[in-house]
């Protein structure tokens, strides 16, 4: 098998995005003699610089507000088609359905009506891709949304296989596409236990320039660290509306003001953090949040005392799984795929989708609930140890990547 992985991610996204999630299984496939090429946006940067303005100019007549996102994927898909044809790939795996539109245009440019390779498309959101991008803050009018969903359904039906990360994500996708039966090409593909190499806690706190004179004691066995002072609370993910980081800043402020517990927040993720920093300043957080891209999540996980997610629509949540594998107490929303994917390793709490129209009372209730749980977990050693143990026990049940590679290899080569 000669496999071409196509994504619109950049090379830096592979440190915590889809590329990182899949890298262990790709390594396993390569070790078994298969050829695997990861074709991200960094490989086609010159094409995007040249053609993005041209595509946006023409698409602007039809897709107002959507042109940058659609243009980016058309360029990447067209380029991928040329590479797949020119280098004789047997399988092409696209990491979102809009890339497929560019791929088919690229085939037509080369005079090919039929594709000479097997096509796999990943759907990694909680539902259709069109719905997922609206949660990321991309506005889509209702008429355009219906057309995009119809197009997405047609593209998925033409694929040899469609991979989704969880059964919750599969069911949401079927709902969005208006399907009642599961198509034969739609498959739920599992993921293995994250592979982590963590530095020492002391080294990690030095890395973030955190206080070293009050590292927490350990429990009576001498092996389980208790929260330090100040406790370090970790969240992860790109800075986007779907991650609900403004809510998290409010939670940290409530923890400080109502429960008397000032915490150091670390948000490991790329993007513009200006608004979040201003929000933290306005709320007078004792410790300004540390926000920024982390190429190696090991430093953040080793420095943290607790991990929290405020994204209520995760279809999978690799960062959440990494926190459990690191043995951290984890708080996550009781929605999306978290119950299925995190099992009994996380404390799941009610967190709804906080759009601009969300009732202020509902938002305050969520903030109070999360702050109270943070305070209880960080202040109560027995409670803290309980969730550490739950995380370790759950992670121990997850399959190794070599086991998952058997499934991926059989699925891909059997197309």
CSV table of C-alpha atoms in Angstrom, one decimal:
chain,number,residue,atom,x,y,z
A,1,UNK,CA,0.0,0.0,0.0
A,2,UNK,CA,1.2,3.5,-0.9
A,3,UNK,CA,-0.8,5.9,1.2
A,4,UNK,CA,-1.0,9.7,0.9
A,5,UNK,CA,-2.4,11.5,4.0
A,6,UNK,CA,-3.8,14.9,3.0
A,7,UNK,CA,-4.6,17.6,5.5
A,8,UNK,CA,-4.8,21.4,5.6
A,9,UNK,CA,-3.0,21.4,8.9
A,10,UNK,CA,0.4,23.1,9.1
A,11,UNK,CA,3.5,21.3,10.5
A,12,UNK,CA,3.1,23.0,13.9
A,13,UNK,CA,-0.5,21.6,14.2
A,14,UNK,CA,1.0,18.1,14.2
A,15,UNK,CA,2.3,18.8,17.8
A,16,UNK,CA,-1.3,18.6,19.2
A,17,UNK,CA,-3.7,18.1,16.3
A,18,UNK,CA,-4.9,15.3,14.1
A,19,UNK,CA,-1.3,14.5,12.9
A,20,UNK,CA,-0.2,13.8,16.5
A,21,UNK,CA,-3.2,11.6,17.1
A,22,UNK,CA,-2.6,9.4,14.1
A,23,UNK,CA,1.2,9.4,14.1
A,24,UNK,CA,1.6,6.2,16.1
A,25,UNK,CA,-0.6,4.2,13.7
A,26,UNK,CA,1.2,5.7,10.7
A,27,UNK,CA,4.5,4.7,12.2
A,28,UNK,CA,3.2,1.2,12.7
A,29,UNK,CA,2.0,1.0,9.0
A,30,UNK,CA,5.5,2.1,7.8
A,31,UNK,CA,7.2,-0.5,10.0
A,32,UNK,CA,5.1,-3.1,8.2
A,33,UNK,CA,6.4,-2.1,4.8
A,34,UNK,CA,3.7,0.3,3.7
A,35,UNK,CA,4.7,3.7,2.2
A,36,UNK,CA,3.1,6.6,4.1
A,37,UNK,CA,3.4,10.3,3.1
A,38,UNK,CA,1.9,13.1,5.3
A,39,UNK,CA,1.0,15.9,2.9
A,40,UNK,CA,0.1,19.0,5.0
A,41,UNK,CA,-0.2,22.6,4.1
A,42,UNK,CA,3.5,23.3,4.8
A,43,UNK,CA,4.3,21.2,1.7
A,44,UNK,CA,2.2,23.4,-0.5
A,45,UNK,CA,2.8,26.8,1.1
A,46,UNK,CA,4.0,28.3,-2.2
A,47,UNK,CA,0.8,27.2,-4.0
A,48,UNK,CA,-1.4,28.7,-1.3
A,49,UNK,CA,0.5,32.0,-1.4
A,50,UNK,CA,0.1,32.1,-5.2
A,51,UNK,CA,-3.5,30.9,-5.7
A,52,UNK,CA,-5.4,31.8,-2.4
A,53,UNK,CA,-6.1,35.4,-3.5
A,54,UNK,CA,-7.2,34.2,-7.0
A,55,UNK,CA,-9.6,31.5,-5.6
A,56,UNK,CA,-11.0,33.9,-3.0
A,57,UNK,CA,-11.7,36.5,-5.7
A,58,UNK,CA,-13.8,34.2,-7.8
A,59,UNK,CA,-15.4,32.3,-4.9
A,60,UNK,CA,-16.4,35.5,-3.3
A,61,UNK,CA,-19.3,35.8,-5.7
A,62,UNK,CA,-20.9,32.6,-4.5
A,63,UNK,CA,-19.6,31.9,-0.9
A,64,UNK,CA,-19.5,35.1,1.1
A,65,UNK,CA,-17.7,34.6,4.4
A,66,UNK,CA,-16.6,31.0,3.4
A,67,UNK,CA,-14.1,31.9,0.7
A,68,UNK,CA,-10.9,31.6,2.7
A,69,UNK,CA,-11.8,28.1,4.1
A,70,UNK,CA,-13.1,26.7,0.8
A,71,UNK,CA,-10.3,28.2,-1.2
A,72,UNK,CA,-7.6,26.7,1.1
A,73,UNK,CA,-9.1,23.2,0.8
A,74,UNK,CA,-9.6,23.4,-3.0
A,75,UNK,CA,-5.9,24.3,-3.5
A,76,UNK,CA,-4.8,21.6,-1.1
A,77,UNK,CA,-7.0,19.0,-2.8
A,78,UNK,CA,-6.0,20.0,-6.3
A,79,UNK,CA,-2.4,19.7,-5.4
A,80,UNK,CA,-3.0,16.3,-3.7
A,81,UNK,CA,-4.6,15.0,-6.8
A,82,UNK,CA,-1.6,15.9,-8.9
A,83,UNK,CA,0.8,14.3,-6.4
A,84,UNK,CA,-1.3,11.1,-6.1
A,85,UNK,CA,-1.5,10.7,-9.9
A,86,UNK,CA,2.2,11.6,-10.5
A,87,UNK,CA,3.6,9.3,-7.8
A,88,UNK,CA,1.2,6.4,-8.1
A,89,UNK,CA,-0.4,6.3,-4.7
A,90,UNK,CA,-2.8,3.4,-4.2
A,91,UNK,CA,-4.7,5.1,-1.3
A,92,UNK,CA,-5.5,8.8,-0.5
A,93,UNK,CA,-6.8,9.6,2.9
A,94,UNK,CA,-8.3,13.1,3.2
A,95,UNK,CA,-8.8,14.6,6.7
A,96,UNK,CA,-11.9,16.6,5.9
A,97,UNK,CA,-14.6,16.3,3.2
A,98,UNK,CA,-14.0,19.7,1.6
A,99,UNK,CA,-10.6,18.5,0.5
A,100,UNK,CA,-12.4,16.0,-1.6
A,101,UNK,CA,-14.0,18.7,-3.7
A,102,UNK,CA,-10.5,20.0,-4.6
A,103,UNK,CA,-9.3,16.5,-5.2
A,104,UNK,CA,-12.0,15.8,-7.8
A,105,UNK,CA,-11.3,19.1,-9.5
A,106,UNK,CA,-7.6,18.2,-9.6
A,107,UNK,CA,-8.5,14.8,-11.3
A,108,UNK,CA,-10.5,16.6,-13.9
A,109,UNK,CA,-7.6,19.0,-14.6
A,110,UNK,CA,-5.5,15.9,-15.4
A,111,UNK,CA,-8.2,14.5,-17.7
A,112,UNK,CA,-9.2,11.8,-15.2
A,113,UNK,CA,-12.9,11.0,-14.7
A,114,UNK,CA,-12.3,8.0,-12.6
A,115,UNK,CA,-9.8,8.0,-9.7
A,116,UNK,CA,-7.1,5.3,-9.9
A,117,UNK,CA,-6.8,5.1,-6.1
A,118,UNK,CA,-8.9,4.2,-3.1
A,119,UNK,CA,-10.3,7.3,-1.3
A,120,UNK,CA,-10.7,7.6,2.5
A,121,UNK,CA,-12.3,10.6,4.1
A,122,UNK,CA,-12.1,11.4,7.9
A,123,UNK,CA,-15.0,13.2,9.7
A,124,UNK,CA,-13.5,14.4,13.0
A,125,UNK,CA,-16.2,16.7,14.2
A,126,UNK,CA,-19.3,16.0,16.2
A,127,UNK,CA,-21.5,15.7,13.1
A,128,UNK,CA,-21.1,17.1,9.6
A,129,UNK,CA,-18.0,19.1,8.7
A,130,UNK,CA,-20.2,22.0,7.8
A,131,UNK,CA,-21.7,22.0,11.3
A,132,UNK,CA,-18.2,21.7,12.9
A,133,UNK,CA,-16.9,24.8,11.2
A,134,UNK,CA,-19.8,26.8,12.4
A,135,UNK,CA,-18.8,25.9,16.0
A,136,UNK,CA,-15.3,27.2,15.2
A,137,UNK,CA,-16.8,30.6,14.5
A,138,UNK,CA,-17.3,30.5,10.7
A,139,UNK,CA,-20.7,32.0,9.9
A,140,UNK,CA,-22.8,30.1,7.3
A,141,UNK,CA,-26.2,31.2,6.2
A,142,UNK,CA,-29.0,28.6,6.3
A,143,UNK,CA,-29.3,28.2,2.5
A,144,UNK,CA,-25.5,27.8,2.1
A,145,UNK,CA,-25.4,25.4,5.0
A,146,UNK,CA,-28.0,23.2,3.4
A,147,UNK,CA,-26.1,23.2,0.1
A,148,UNK,CA,-22.8,22.3,1.9
A,149,UNK,CA,-24.4,19.4,3.8
A,150,UNK,CA,-25.9,18.1,0.6
A,151,UNK,CA,-22.5,18.3,-1.1
A,152,UNK,CA,-20.8,16.7,1.9
A,153,UNK,CA,-23.3,13.8,1.8
A,154,UNK,CA,-22.5,13.2,-1.9
A,155,UNK,CA,-18.7,13.4,-1.4
A,156,UNK,CA,-18.9,10.8,1.5
A,157,UNK,CA,-21.1,8.5,-0.6
A,158,UNK,CA,-18.5,8.4,-3.3
A,159,UNK,CA,-15.6,7.6,-0.9
A,160,UNK,CA,-14.4,4.0,-0.5
A,161,UNK,CA,-14.3,4.5,3.3
A,162,UNK,CA,-15.3,7.2,5.8
A,163,UNK,CA,-13.6,7.2,9.2
A,164,UNK,CA,-15.2,8.7,12.4
A,165,UNK,CA,-13.6,8.7,15.8
A,166,UNK,CA,-16.5,7.7,18.0
A,167,UNK,CA,-20.0,6.2,17.9
A,168,UNK,CA,-21.4,9.5,19.2
A,169,UNK,CA,-19.7,11.3,16.3
A,170,UNK,CA,-21.1,8.7,13.8
A,171,UNK,CA,-24.6,9.2,15.0
A,172,UNK,CA,-24.3,13.0,14.9
A,173,UNK,CA,-23.0,12.7,11.3
A,174,UNK,CA,-25.9,10.5,10.3
A,175,UNK,CA,-28.4,13.0,11.8
A,176,UNK,CA,-26.8,16.0,10.0
A,177,UNK,CA,-26.7,14.1,6.7
A,178,UNK,CA,-30.4,13.0,7.0
A,179,UNK,CA,-29.6,9.3,7.1
A,180,UNK,CA,-31.2,6.7,9.2
A,181,UNK,CA,-29.1,3.7,8.2
A,182,UNK,CA,-25.4,3.4,8.6
A,183,UNK,CA,-23.7,3.3,5.2
A,184,UNK,CA,-21.5,0.4,4.5
A,185,UNK,CA,-18.4,2.6,4.0
A,186,UNK,CA,-18.8,4.4,7.3
A,187,UNK,CA,-16.5,3.0,10.1
A,188,UNK,CA,-15.8,4.0,13.7
A,189,UNK,CA,-12.0,3.8,14.1
A,190,UNK,CA,-10.5,3.6,17.6
A,191,UNK,CA,-7.3,5.1,18.9
A,192,UNK,CA,-4.7,3.7,21.2
A,193,UNK,CA,-3.3,4.8,24.6
A,194,UNK,CA,-1.3,8.0,24.2
A,195,UNK,CA,2.5,7.5,24.3
A,196,UNK,CA,3.9,10.0,26.8
A,197,UNK,CA,7.5,10.8,27.9
A,198,UNK,CA,7.1,13.3,30.7
A,199,UNK,CA,9.9,15.3,32.3
A,200,UNK,CA,10.1,15.5,36.1
A,201,UNK,CA,7.6,17.8,37.9
A,202,UNK,CA,10.4,19.9,39.2
A,203,UNK,CA,11.9,20.4,35.7
A,204,UNK,CA,8.5,21.2,34.2
A,205,UNK,CA,7.8,23.9,36.7
A,206,UNK,CA,11.2,25.4,36.1
A,207,UNK,CA,10.3,25.4,32.3
A,208,UNK,CA,7.3,27.6,33.0
A,209,UNK,CA,9.1,29.6,35.6
A,210,UNK,CA,6.7,28.6,38.4
A,211,UNK,CA,7.5,28.6,42.1
A,212,UNK,CA,9.7,25.7,43.2
A,213,UNK,CA,9.7,26.3,47.0
A,214,UNK,CA,6.3,24.9,47.6
A,215,UNK,CA,6.0,21.8,45.5
A,216,UNK,CA,3.4,19.6,47.1
A,217,UNK,CA,4.2,16.8,49.3
A,218,UNK,CA,3.4,13.2,48.2
A,219,UNK,CA,0.9,10.9,49.8
A,220,UNK,CA,1.9,8.3,52.4
A,221,UNK,CA,3.2,5.9,49.8
A,222,UNK,CA,5.6,8.5,48.6
A,223,UNK,CA,4.6,8.1,45.0
A,224,UNK,CA,1.5,10.3,44.3
A,225,UNK,CA,2.1,14.1,44.2
A,226,UNK,CA,-0.6,16.3,45.7
A,227,UNK,CA,-1.4,19.8,44.3
A,228,UNK,CA,1.3,22.4,44.6
A,229,UNK,CA,0.9,26.0,45.6
A,230,UNK,CA,-0.2,27.6,43.5
A,231,UNK,CA,-2.0,24.7,41.9
A,232,UNK,CA,-1.5,24.5,38.1
A,233,UNK,CA,-4.6,23.9,36.0
A,234,UNK,CA,-4.1,22.8,32.4
A,235,UNK,CA,-6.3,23.2,29.4
A,236,UNK,CA,-5.3,22.4,25.8
A,237,UNK,CA,-6.4,23.2,22.3
A,238,UNK,CA,-6.3,25.9,19.6
A,239,UNK,CA,-7.8,29.2,20.6
A,240,UNK,CA,-11.2,29.0,19.0
A,241,UNK,CA,-14.8,29.6,20.1
A,242,UNK,CA,-15.6,25.9,20.3
A,243,UNK,CA,-13.0,25.5,23.1
A,244,UNK,CA,-14.9,28.0,25.3
A,245,UNK,CA,-11.7,29.3,26.9
A,246,UNK,CA,-13.4,32.6,28.0
A,247,UNK,CA,-15.6,30.5,30.2
A,248,UNK,CA,-12.5,28.9,31.7
A,249,UNK,CA,-11.1,32.3,32.6
A,250,UNK,CA,-14.3,33.1,34.4
A,251,UNK,CA,-14.0,29.7,36.3
A,252,UNK,CA,-10.5,30.5,37.4
A,253,UNK,CA,-11.6,33.9,38.6
A,254,UNK,CA,-14.5,32.4,40.5
A,255,UNK,CA,-12.2,29.8,42.1
A,256,UNK,CA,-10.0,32.7,43.3
A,257,UNK,CA,-12.8,35.1,44.4
A,258,UNK,CA,-15.4,32.7,45.9
A,259,UNK,CA,-13.2,29.8,47.1
A,260,UNK,CA,-10.0,31.7,48.0
A,261,UNK,CA,-7.9,29.5,45.8
A,262,UNK,CA,-5.7,31.3,43.3
A,263,UNK,CA,-4.5,29.0,40.6
A,264,UNK,CA,-2.0,29.2,37.7
A,265,UNK,CA,-3.8,28.4,34.4
A,266,UNK,CA,-1.9,27.1,31.4
A,267,UNK,CA,-3.7,27.0,28.1
A,268,UNK,CA,-1.5,25.0,25.7
A,269,UNK,CA,-2.7,26.0,22.2
A,270,UNK,CA,-1.9,28.3,19.3
A,271,UNK,CA,-3.9,31.3,18.3
A,272,UNK,CA,-4.5,34.9,19.3
A,273,UNK,CA,-4.7,35.1,23.1
A,274,UNK,CA,-5.1,38.8,23.4
A,275,UNK,CA,-8.7,38.8,24.3
A,276,UNK,CA,-8.2,36.1,26.9
A,277,UNK,CA,-5.3,38.0,28.5
A,278,UNK,CA,-7.4,41.1,28.7
A,279,UNK,CA,-10.2,39.2,30.3
A,280,UNK,CA,-7.8,37.8,32.9
A,281,UNK,CA,-6.5,41.3,33.7
A,282,UNK,CA,-10.0,42.7,34.0
A,283,UNK,CA,-10.9,39.9,36.5
A,284,UNK,CA,-7.7,40.5,38.4
A,285,UNK,CA,-6.4,37.0,38.4
A,286,UNK,CA,-3.5,36.7,40.9
A,287,UNK,CA,-1.5,34.6,38.4
A,288,UNK,CA,-1.7,35.7,34.7
A,289,UNK,CA,-2.6,32.7,32.5
A,290,UNK,CA,0.2,31.2,30.5
A,291,UNK,CA,-1.2,30.8,27.0
A,292,UNK,CA,0.7,29.7,23.9
A,293,UNK,CA,1.6,26.9,21.5
A,294,UNK,CA,3.5,24.0,23.1
A,295,UNK,CA,5.4,21.8,20.7
A,296,UNK,CA,5.9,19.2,23.4
A,297,UNK,CA,2.9,18.8,25.6
A,298,UNK,CA,5.0,16.8,28.0
A,299,UNK,CA,6.1,19.9,29.8
A,300,UNK,CA,2.5,21.1,30.4
A,301,UNK,CA,1.3,17.7,31.5
A,302,UNK,CA,4.2,17.3,33.9
A,303,UNK,CA,3.7,20.8,35.4
A,304,UNK,CA,-0.1,20.4,35.9
A,305,UNK,CA,-1.9,19.4,39.0
A,306,UNK,CA,-5.3,19.0,37.2
A,307,UNK,CA,-6.6,19.1,33.7
A,308,UNK,CA,-9.9,20.7,32.6
A,309,UNK,CA,-11.8,20.8,29.3
A,310,UNK,CA,-14.6,23.3,28.7
A,311,UNK,CA,-15.4,22.2,25.1
A,312,UNK,CA,-18.9,20.6,25.1
A,313,UNK,CA,-18.7,19.2,21.6
A,314,UNK,CA,-15.6,17.0,21.4
A,315,UNK,CA,-16.1,14.1,19.0
A,316,UNK,CA,-13.0,12.5,20.5
A,317,UNK,CA,-10.6,14.8,22.4
A,318,UNK,CA,-7.0,13.6,22.1
A,319,UNK,CA,-5.7,16.2,24.6
A,320,UNK,CA,-8.2,14.9,27.2
A,321,UNK,CA,-7.0,11.4,26.7
A,322,UNK,CA,-3.4,12.5,27.1
A,323,UNK,CA,-4.2,14.0,30.4
A,324,UNK,CA,-5.8,10.8,31.6
A,325,UNK,CA,-2.8,8.8,30.4
A,326,UNK,CA,-0.6,11.2,32.4
A,327,UNK,CA,-2.5,10.3,35.6
A,328,UNK,CA,-4.0,13.7,36.1
A,329,UNK,CA,-7.4,14.3,37.7
A,330,UNK,CA,-9.5,15.3,34.7
A,331,UNK,CA,-12.7,17.4,34.6
A,332,UNK,CA,-14.6,17.4,31.3
A,333,UNK,CA,-18.1,18.2,30.0
A,334,UNK,CA,-20.7,15.4,30.2
A,335,UNK,CA,-21.6,15.9,26.5
A,336,UNK,CA,-20.3,15.1,23.1
A,337,UNK,CA,-18.1,12.0,22.9
A,338,UNK,CA,-16.5,12.4,26.3
A,339,UNK,CA,-18.5,9.8,28.1
A,340,UNK,CA,-17.6,7.2,25.4
A,341,UNK,CA,-14.0,8.2,24.8
A,342,UNK,CA,-12.9,9.0,28.4
A,343,UNK,CA,-14.8,6.2,30.1
A,344,UNK,CA,-14.4,6.3,33.9
A,345,UNK,CA,-11.2,8.2,33.8
A,346,UNK,CA,-12.7,11.7,34.0
A,347,UNK,CA,-15.1,13.6,36.2
A,348,UNK,CA,-17.9,14.6,33.8
A,349,UNK,CA,-19.9,17.7,34.6
A,350,UNK,CA,-22.7,19.5,32.8
A,351,UNK,CA,-21.3,22.1,30.4
A,352,UNK,CA,-23.6,23.4,27.5
A,353,UNK,CA,-22.7,25.1,24.3
A,354,UNK,CA,-22.1,28.7,25.3
A,355,UNK,CA,-23.2,30.7,22.3
A,356,UNK,CA,-23.6,34.5,22.4
A,357,UNK,CA,-27.3,34.0,23.1
A,358,UNK,CA,-26.7,31.7,26.1
A,359,UNK,CA,-28.8,32.7,29.2
A,360,UNK,CA,-26.6,34.5,31.7
A,361,UNK,CA,-28.1,32.4,34.5
A,362,UNK,CA,-27.1,29.2,32.7
A,363,UNK,CA,-23.6,30.5,32.2
A,364,UNK,CA,-23.3,31.5,35.9
A,365,UNK,CA,-24.5,28.1,36.9
A,366,UNK,CA,-21.8,26.4,34.8
A,367,UNK,CA,-19.1,28.7,36.1
A,368,UNK,CA,-20.1,28.0,39.7
A,369,UNK,CA,-20.3,24.2,39.2
A,370,UNK,CA,-16.8,24.0,37.6
A,371,UNK,CA,-15.2,26.3,40.2
A,372,UNK,CA,-16.7,24.4,43.1
A,373,UNK,CA,-15.5,21.1,41.7
A,374,UNK,CA,-12.0,22.5,41.1
A,375,UNK,CA,-11.9,23.8,44.7
A,376,UNK,CA,-13.1,20.4,46.1
A,377,UNK,CA,-10.6,18.4,44.0
A,378,UNK,CA,-7.6,20.6,44.7
A,379,UNK,CA,-8.3,21.1,48.4
A,380,UNK,CA,-9.4,17.6,49.3
A,381,UNK,CA,-6.5,15.1,49.2
A,382,UNK,CA,-8.8,12.0,49.2
A,383,UNK,CA,-10.8,13.4,46.4
A,384,UNK,CA,-7.7,14.3,44.4
A,385,UNK,CA,-6.2,10.9,44.9
A,386,UNK,CA,-9.5,9.3,43.8
A,387,UNK,CA,-9.5,10.9,40.4
A,388,UNK,CA,-5.8,10.3,39.9
A,389,UNK,CA,-6.5,6.6,40.5
A,390,UNK,CA,-9.5,6.6,38.2
A,391,UNK,CA,-7.3,8.2,35.4
A,392,UNK,CA,-4.6,5.6,35.8
A,393,UNK,CA,-7.0,2.7,35.9
A,394,UNK,CA,-8.9,3.9,32.8
A,395,UNK,CA,-5.7,4.5,30.8
A,396,UNK,CA,-4.5,1.0,31.6
A,397,UNK,CA,-7.6,-0.4,29.8
A,398,UNK,CA,-6.9,1.3,26.5
A,399,UNK,CA,-5.3,-0.8,23.7
A,400,UNK,CA,-1.8,-0.4,22.5
A,401,UNK,CA,-1.2,1.3,19.2
A,402,UNK,CA,0.1,-2.0,17.7
A,403,UNK,CA,-3.3,-3.5,18.3
A,404,UNK,CA,-5.1,-0.6,16.6
A,405,UNK,CA,-2.6,-0.7,13.6
A,406,UNK,CA,-3.9,-4.2,12.8
A,407,UNK,CA,-7.4,-2.8,12.4
A,408,UNK,CA,-6.3,0.2,10.3
A,409,UNK,CA,-4.1,-2.0,8.1
A,410,UNK,CA,-6.9,-4.5,7.5
A,411,UNK,CA,-9.5,-1.8,6.8
A,412,UNK,CA,-7.2,0.1,4.3
A,413,UNK,CA,-5.8,-2.8,2.5
A,414,UNK,CA,-9.2,-4.5,2.3
A,415,UNK,CA,-10.8,-1.6,0.3
